[in-house]
PDB file of C-alpha atoms and ligand atoms in Angstrom:
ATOM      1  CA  UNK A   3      31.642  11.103   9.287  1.00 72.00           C
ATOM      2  CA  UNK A   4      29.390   8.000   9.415  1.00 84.00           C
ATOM      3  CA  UNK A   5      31.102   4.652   9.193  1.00 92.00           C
ATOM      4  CA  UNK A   6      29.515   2.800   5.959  1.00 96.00           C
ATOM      5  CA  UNK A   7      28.727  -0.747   5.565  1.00 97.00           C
ATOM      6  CA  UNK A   8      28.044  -3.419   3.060  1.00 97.00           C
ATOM      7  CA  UNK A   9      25.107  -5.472   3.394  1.00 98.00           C
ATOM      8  CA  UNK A  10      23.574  -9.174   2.822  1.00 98.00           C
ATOM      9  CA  UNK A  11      20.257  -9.136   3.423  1.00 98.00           C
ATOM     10  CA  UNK A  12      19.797 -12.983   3.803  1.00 98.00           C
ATOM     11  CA  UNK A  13      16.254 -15.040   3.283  1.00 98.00           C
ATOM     12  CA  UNK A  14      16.700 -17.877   6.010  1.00 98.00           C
ATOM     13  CA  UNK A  15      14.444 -20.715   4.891  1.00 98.00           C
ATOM     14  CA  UNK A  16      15.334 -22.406   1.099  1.00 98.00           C
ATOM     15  CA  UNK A  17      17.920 -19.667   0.878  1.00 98.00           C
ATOM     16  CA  UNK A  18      20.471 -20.635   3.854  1.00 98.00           C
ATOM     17  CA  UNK A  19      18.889 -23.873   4.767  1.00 98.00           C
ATOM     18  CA  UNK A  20      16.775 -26.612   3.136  1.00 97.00           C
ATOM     19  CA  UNK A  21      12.850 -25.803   2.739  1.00 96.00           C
ATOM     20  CA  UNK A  22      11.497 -28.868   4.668  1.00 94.00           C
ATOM     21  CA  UNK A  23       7.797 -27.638   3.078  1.00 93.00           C
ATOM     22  CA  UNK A  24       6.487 -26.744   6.474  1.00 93.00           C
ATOM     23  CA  UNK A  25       7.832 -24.317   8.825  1.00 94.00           C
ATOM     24  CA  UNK A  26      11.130 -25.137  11.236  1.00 96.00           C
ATOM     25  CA  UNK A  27      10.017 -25.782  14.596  1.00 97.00           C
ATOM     26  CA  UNK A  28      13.255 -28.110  16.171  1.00 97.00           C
ATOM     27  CA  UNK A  29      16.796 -27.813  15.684  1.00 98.00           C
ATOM     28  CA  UNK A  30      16.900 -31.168  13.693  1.00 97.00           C
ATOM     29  CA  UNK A  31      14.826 -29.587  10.975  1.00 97.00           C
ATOM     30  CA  UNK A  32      17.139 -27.061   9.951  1.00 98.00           C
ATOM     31  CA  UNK A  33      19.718 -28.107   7.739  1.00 98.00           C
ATOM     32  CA  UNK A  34      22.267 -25.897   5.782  1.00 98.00           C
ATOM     33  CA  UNK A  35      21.940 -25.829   2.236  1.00 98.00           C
ATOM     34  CA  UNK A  36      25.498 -27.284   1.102  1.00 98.00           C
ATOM     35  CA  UNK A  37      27.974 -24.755   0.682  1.00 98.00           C
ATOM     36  CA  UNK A  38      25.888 -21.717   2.408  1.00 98.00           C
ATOM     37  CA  UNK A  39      27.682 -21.532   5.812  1.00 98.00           C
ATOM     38  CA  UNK A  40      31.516 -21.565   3.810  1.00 98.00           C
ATOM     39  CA  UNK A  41      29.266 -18.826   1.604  1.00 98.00           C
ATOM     40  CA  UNK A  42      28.207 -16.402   4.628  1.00 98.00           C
ATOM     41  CA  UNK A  43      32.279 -16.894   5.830  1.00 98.00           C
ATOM     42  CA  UNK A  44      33.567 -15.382   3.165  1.00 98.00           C
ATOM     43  CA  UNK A  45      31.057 -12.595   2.681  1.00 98.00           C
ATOM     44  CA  UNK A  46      31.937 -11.803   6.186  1.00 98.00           C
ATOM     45  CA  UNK A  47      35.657 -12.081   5.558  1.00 97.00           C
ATOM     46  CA  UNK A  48      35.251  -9.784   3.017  1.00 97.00           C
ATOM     47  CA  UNK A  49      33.490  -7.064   4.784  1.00 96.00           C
ATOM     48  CA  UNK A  50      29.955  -7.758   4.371  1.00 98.00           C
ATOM     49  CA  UNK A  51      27.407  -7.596   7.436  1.00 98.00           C
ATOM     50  CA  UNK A  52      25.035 -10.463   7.063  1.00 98.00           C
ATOM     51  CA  UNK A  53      21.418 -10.388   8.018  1.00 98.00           C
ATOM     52  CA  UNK A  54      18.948 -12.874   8.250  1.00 98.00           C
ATOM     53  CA  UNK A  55      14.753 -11.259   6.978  1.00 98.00           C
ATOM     54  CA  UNK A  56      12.774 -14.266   7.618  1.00 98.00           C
ATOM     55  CA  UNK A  57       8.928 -14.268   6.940  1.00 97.00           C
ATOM     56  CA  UNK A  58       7.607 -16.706  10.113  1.00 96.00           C
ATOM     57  CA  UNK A  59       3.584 -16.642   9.655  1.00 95.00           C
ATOM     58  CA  UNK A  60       3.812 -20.206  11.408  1.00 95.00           C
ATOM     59  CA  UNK A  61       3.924 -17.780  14.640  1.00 96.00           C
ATOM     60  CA  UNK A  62       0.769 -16.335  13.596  1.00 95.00           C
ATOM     61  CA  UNK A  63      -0.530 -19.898  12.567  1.00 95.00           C
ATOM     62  CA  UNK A  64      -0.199 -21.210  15.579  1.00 95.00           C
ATOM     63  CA  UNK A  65       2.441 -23.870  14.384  1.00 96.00           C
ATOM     64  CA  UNK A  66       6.031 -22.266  15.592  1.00 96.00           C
ATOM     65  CA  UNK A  67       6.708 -20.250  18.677  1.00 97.00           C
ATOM     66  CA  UNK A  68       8.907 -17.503  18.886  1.00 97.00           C
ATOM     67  CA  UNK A  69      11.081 -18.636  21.252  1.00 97.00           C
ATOM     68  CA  UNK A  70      11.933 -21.690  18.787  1.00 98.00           C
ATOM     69  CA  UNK A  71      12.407 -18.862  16.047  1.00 98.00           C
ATOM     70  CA  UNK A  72      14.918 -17.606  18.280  1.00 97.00           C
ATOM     71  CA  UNK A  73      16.286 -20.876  19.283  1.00 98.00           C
ATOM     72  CA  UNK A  74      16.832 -21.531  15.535  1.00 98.00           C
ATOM     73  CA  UNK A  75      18.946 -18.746  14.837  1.00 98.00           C
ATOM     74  CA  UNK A  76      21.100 -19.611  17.794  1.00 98.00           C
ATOM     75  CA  UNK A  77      21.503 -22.368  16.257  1.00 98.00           C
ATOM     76  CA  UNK A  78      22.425 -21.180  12.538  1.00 98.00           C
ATOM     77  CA  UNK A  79      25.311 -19.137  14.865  1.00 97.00           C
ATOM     78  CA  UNK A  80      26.542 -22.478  16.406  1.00 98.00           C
ATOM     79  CA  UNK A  81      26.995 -24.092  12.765  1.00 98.00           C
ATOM     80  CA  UNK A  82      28.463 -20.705  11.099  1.00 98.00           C
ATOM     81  CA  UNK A  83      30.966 -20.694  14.299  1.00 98.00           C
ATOM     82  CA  UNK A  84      31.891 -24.204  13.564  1.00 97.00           C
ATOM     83  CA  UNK A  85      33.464 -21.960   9.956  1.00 97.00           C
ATOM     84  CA  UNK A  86      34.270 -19.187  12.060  1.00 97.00           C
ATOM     85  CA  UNK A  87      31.959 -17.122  11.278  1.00 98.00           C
ATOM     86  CA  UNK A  88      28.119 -15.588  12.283  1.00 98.00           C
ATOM     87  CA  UNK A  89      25.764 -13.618  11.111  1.00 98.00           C
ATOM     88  CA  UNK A  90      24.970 -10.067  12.664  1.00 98.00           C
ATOM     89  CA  UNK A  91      21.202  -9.827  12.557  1.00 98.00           C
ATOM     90  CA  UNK A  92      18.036 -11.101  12.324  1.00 98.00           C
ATOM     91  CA  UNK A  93      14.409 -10.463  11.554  1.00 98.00           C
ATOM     92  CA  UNK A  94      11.946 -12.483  11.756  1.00 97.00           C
ATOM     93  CA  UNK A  95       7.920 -11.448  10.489  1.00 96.00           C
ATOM     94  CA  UNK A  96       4.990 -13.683  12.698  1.00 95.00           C
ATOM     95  CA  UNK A  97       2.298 -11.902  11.222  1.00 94.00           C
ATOM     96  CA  UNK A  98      -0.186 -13.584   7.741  1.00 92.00           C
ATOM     97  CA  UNK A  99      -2.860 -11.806   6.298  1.00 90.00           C
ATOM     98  CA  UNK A 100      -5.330 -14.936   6.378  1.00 92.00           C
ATOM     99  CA  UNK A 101      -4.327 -15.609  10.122  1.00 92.00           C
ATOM    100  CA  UNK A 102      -5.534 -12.682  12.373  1.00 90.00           C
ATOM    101  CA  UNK A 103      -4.105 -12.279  15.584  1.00 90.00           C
ATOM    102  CA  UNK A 104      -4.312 -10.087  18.087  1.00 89.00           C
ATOM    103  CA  UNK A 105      -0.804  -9.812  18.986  1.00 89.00           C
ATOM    104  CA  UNK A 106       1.057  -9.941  15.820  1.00 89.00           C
ATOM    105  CA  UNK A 107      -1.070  -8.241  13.461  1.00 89.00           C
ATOM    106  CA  UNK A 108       0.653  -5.118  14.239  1.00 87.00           C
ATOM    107  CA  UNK A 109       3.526  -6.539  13.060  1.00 88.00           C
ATOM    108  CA  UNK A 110       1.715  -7.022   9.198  1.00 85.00           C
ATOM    109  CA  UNK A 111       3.987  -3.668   7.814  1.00 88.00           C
ATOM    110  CA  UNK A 112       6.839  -6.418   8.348  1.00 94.00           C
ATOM    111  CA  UNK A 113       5.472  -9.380   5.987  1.00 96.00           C
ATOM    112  CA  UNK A 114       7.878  -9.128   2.691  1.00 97.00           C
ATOM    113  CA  UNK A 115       7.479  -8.119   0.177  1.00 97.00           C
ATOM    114  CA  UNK A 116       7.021  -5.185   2.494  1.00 97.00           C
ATOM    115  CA  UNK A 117      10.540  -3.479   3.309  1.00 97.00           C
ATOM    116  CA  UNK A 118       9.856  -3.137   7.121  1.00 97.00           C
ATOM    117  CA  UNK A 119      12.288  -5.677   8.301  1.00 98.00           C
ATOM    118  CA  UNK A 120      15.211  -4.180   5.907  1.00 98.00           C
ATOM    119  CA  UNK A 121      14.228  -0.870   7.376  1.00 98.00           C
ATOM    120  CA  UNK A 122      14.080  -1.784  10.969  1.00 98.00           C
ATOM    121  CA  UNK A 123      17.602  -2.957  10.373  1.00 98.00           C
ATOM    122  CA  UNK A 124      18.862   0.133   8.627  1.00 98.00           C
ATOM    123  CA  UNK A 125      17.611   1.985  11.456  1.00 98.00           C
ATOM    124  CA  UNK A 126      19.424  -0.374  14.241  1.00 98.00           C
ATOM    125  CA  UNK A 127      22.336   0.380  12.663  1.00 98.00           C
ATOM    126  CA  UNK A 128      21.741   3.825  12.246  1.00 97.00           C
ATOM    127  CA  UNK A 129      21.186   4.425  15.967  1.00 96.00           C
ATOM    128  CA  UNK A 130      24.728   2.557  16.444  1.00 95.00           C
ATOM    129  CA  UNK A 131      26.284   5.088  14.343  1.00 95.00           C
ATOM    130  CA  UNK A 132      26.503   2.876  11.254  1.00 97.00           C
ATOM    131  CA  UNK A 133      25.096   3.918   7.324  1.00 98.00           C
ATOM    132  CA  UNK A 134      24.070   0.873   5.462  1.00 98.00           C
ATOM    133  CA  UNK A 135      25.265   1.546   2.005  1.00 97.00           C
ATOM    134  CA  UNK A 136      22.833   0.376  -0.166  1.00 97.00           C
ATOM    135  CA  UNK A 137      24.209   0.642  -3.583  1.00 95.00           C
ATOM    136  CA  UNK A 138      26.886  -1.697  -2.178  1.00 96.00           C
ATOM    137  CA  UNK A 139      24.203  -4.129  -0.256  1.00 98.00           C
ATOM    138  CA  UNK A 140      22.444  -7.473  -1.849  1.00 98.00           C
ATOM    139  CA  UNK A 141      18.888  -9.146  -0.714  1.00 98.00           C
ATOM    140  CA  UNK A 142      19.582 -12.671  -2.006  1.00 98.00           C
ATOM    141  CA  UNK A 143      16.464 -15.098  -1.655  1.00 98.00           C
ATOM    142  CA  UNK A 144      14.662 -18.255  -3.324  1.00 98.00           C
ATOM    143  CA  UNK A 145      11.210 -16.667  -3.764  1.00 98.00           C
ATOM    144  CA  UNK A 146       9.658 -13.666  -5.641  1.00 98.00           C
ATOM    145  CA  UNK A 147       8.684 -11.849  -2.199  1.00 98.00           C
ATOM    146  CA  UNK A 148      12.330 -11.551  -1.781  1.00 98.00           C
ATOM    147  CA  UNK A 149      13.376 -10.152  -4.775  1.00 98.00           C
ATOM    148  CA  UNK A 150      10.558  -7.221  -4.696  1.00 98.00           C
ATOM    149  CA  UNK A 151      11.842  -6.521  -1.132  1.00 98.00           C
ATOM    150  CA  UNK A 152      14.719  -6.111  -1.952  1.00 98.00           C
ATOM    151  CA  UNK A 153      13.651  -4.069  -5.152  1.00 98.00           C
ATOM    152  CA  UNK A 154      11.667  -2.048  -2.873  1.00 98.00           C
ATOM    153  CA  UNK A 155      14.137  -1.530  -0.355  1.00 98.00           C
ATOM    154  CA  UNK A 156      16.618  -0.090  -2.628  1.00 98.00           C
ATOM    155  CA  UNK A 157      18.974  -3.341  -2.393  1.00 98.00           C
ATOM    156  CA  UNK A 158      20.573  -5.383  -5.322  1.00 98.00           C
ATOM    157  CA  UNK A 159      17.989  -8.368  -6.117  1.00 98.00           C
ATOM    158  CA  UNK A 160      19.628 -11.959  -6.137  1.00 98.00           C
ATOM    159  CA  UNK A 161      17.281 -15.179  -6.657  1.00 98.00           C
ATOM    160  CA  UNK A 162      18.886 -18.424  -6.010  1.00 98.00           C
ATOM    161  CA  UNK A 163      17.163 -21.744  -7.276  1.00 98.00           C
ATOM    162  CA  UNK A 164      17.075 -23.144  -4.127  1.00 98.00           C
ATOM    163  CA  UNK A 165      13.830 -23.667  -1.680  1.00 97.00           C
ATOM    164  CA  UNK A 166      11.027 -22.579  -4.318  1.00 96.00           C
ATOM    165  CA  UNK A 167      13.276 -21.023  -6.524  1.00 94.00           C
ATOM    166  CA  UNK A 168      10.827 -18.670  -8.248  1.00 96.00           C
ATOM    167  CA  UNK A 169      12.731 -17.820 -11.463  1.00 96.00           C
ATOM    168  CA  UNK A 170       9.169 -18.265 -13.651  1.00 96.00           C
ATOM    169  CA  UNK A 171       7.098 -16.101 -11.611  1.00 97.00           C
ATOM    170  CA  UNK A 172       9.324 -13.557 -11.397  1.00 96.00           C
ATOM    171  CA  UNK A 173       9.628 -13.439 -15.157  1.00 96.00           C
ATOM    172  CA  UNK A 174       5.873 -13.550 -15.546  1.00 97.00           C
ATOM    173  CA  UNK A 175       5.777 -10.686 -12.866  1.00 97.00           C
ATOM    174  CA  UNK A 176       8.655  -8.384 -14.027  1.00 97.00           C
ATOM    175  CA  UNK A 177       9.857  -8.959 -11.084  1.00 97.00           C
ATOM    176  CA  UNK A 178      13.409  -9.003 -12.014  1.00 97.00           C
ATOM    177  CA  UNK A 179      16.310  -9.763  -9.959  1.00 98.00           C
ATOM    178  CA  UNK A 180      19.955  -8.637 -11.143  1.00 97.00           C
ATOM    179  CA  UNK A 181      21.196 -12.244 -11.034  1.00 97.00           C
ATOM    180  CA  UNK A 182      20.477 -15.406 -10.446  1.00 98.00           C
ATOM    181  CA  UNK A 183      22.117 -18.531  -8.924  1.00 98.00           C
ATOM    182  CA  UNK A 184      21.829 -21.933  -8.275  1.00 98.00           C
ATOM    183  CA  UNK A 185      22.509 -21.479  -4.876  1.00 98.00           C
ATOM    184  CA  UNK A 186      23.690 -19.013  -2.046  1.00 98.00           C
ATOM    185  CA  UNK A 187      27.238 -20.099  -2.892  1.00 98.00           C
ATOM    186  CA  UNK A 188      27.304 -19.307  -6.077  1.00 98.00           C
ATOM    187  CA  UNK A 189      25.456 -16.355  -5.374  1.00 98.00           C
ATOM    188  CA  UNK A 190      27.888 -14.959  -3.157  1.00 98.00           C
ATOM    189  CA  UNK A 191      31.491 -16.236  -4.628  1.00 97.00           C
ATOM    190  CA  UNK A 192      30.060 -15.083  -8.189  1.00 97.00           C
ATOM    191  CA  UNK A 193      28.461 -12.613  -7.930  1.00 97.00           C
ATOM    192  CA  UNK A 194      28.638 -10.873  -4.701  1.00 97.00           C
ATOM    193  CA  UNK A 195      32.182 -10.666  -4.342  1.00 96.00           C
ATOM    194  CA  UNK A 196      33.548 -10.008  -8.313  1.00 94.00           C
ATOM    195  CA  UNK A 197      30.785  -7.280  -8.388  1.00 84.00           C
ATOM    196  CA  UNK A 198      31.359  -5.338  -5.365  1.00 67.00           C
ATOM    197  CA  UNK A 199      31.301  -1.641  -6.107  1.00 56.00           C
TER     198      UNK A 199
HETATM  199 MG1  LIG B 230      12.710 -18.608   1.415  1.00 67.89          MG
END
């Protein structure tokens, strides 16, 4: 028998930490939205896996280099351990369709809205002999692009008002997610966790 688990899909930048309006290249520019890391602690505590699906065309763009990509999410992991906590996994996509590049444009199946990332991950934990149960999993994020992912992907859609907070334009689109919250906080000790299945 499989082992199951419960996912959050996580959207890094305006969703976990401030949107400084430019991509995060340093350590000093990423800032946790108030409340998120206690958030991501007790989604952890109770039982949820927690993975970050970052869009980072600032790798393509010429403006952020992978390695500080990576650097960043050490970094996210040195605040969350401060509340005891981490997250699992992360994704990040360097690819944008106006920015051609020869050695990230294969990567353009990743770019949410497209599900690539999400699937990547379901496979990694697949291939560690784990089922990611998506009827019990959430993709919470601050722009529309997150909540068709995670429409797409088969997840449970949650927009917080944070970063861009795209509430209008996914109303205009019909792209609807099943809640939304004024932040990741609220998304998770309100919604998340009284509507587990
Ligand atoms: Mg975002």
């Amino acid at each position: 028998m499989v082992r199951k688990v419960k996912v959050l899909f996580l959207d890094r930048d305006g969703t976990i930490n401030r949107d400084i309006g430019t991509y995060v290249t340093t350590r000093e520019q990423f800032q946790l939205i108030k409340g998120a890391d206690v958030a991501i602690a007790l989604a952890k505590q109770a039982g949820y896996e927690i993975v970050i699906i970052t869009n980072q065309a600032g790798i393509a763009k010429g403006i952020v280099t992978p390695e500080q990509v990576e650097d960043i999410h050490v970094y996210l992991n040195e605040l969350l351990a401060v509340r005891n906590t981490s997250f699992d996994r992360s994704y990040y996509c360097p690819t944008h369709p106006d920015y051609p590049h020869p050695e990230y444009d294969r990567f353009a199946w990743c770019r949410k809205p497209e599900t690539g990332m999400v699937d990547q991950a379901v496979a990694d934990y697949l291939s560690s002999g784990v089922e990611v149960d998506k009827m019990q999993s959430f993709f919470i994020g601050d722009k529309t692009v997150d909540v068709e992912c995670g429409l797409r992907a088969g997840l449970r859609p949650i927009l917080v008002r944070t970063g861009h907070g795209e509430e209008e334009l996914c109303h205009e689109r019909r792209i609807t997610p099943e809640f939304v919250a004024d932040n990741l906080y609220q998304a998770i000790t309100e919604y998340v966790l009284l509507n587990a299945c």
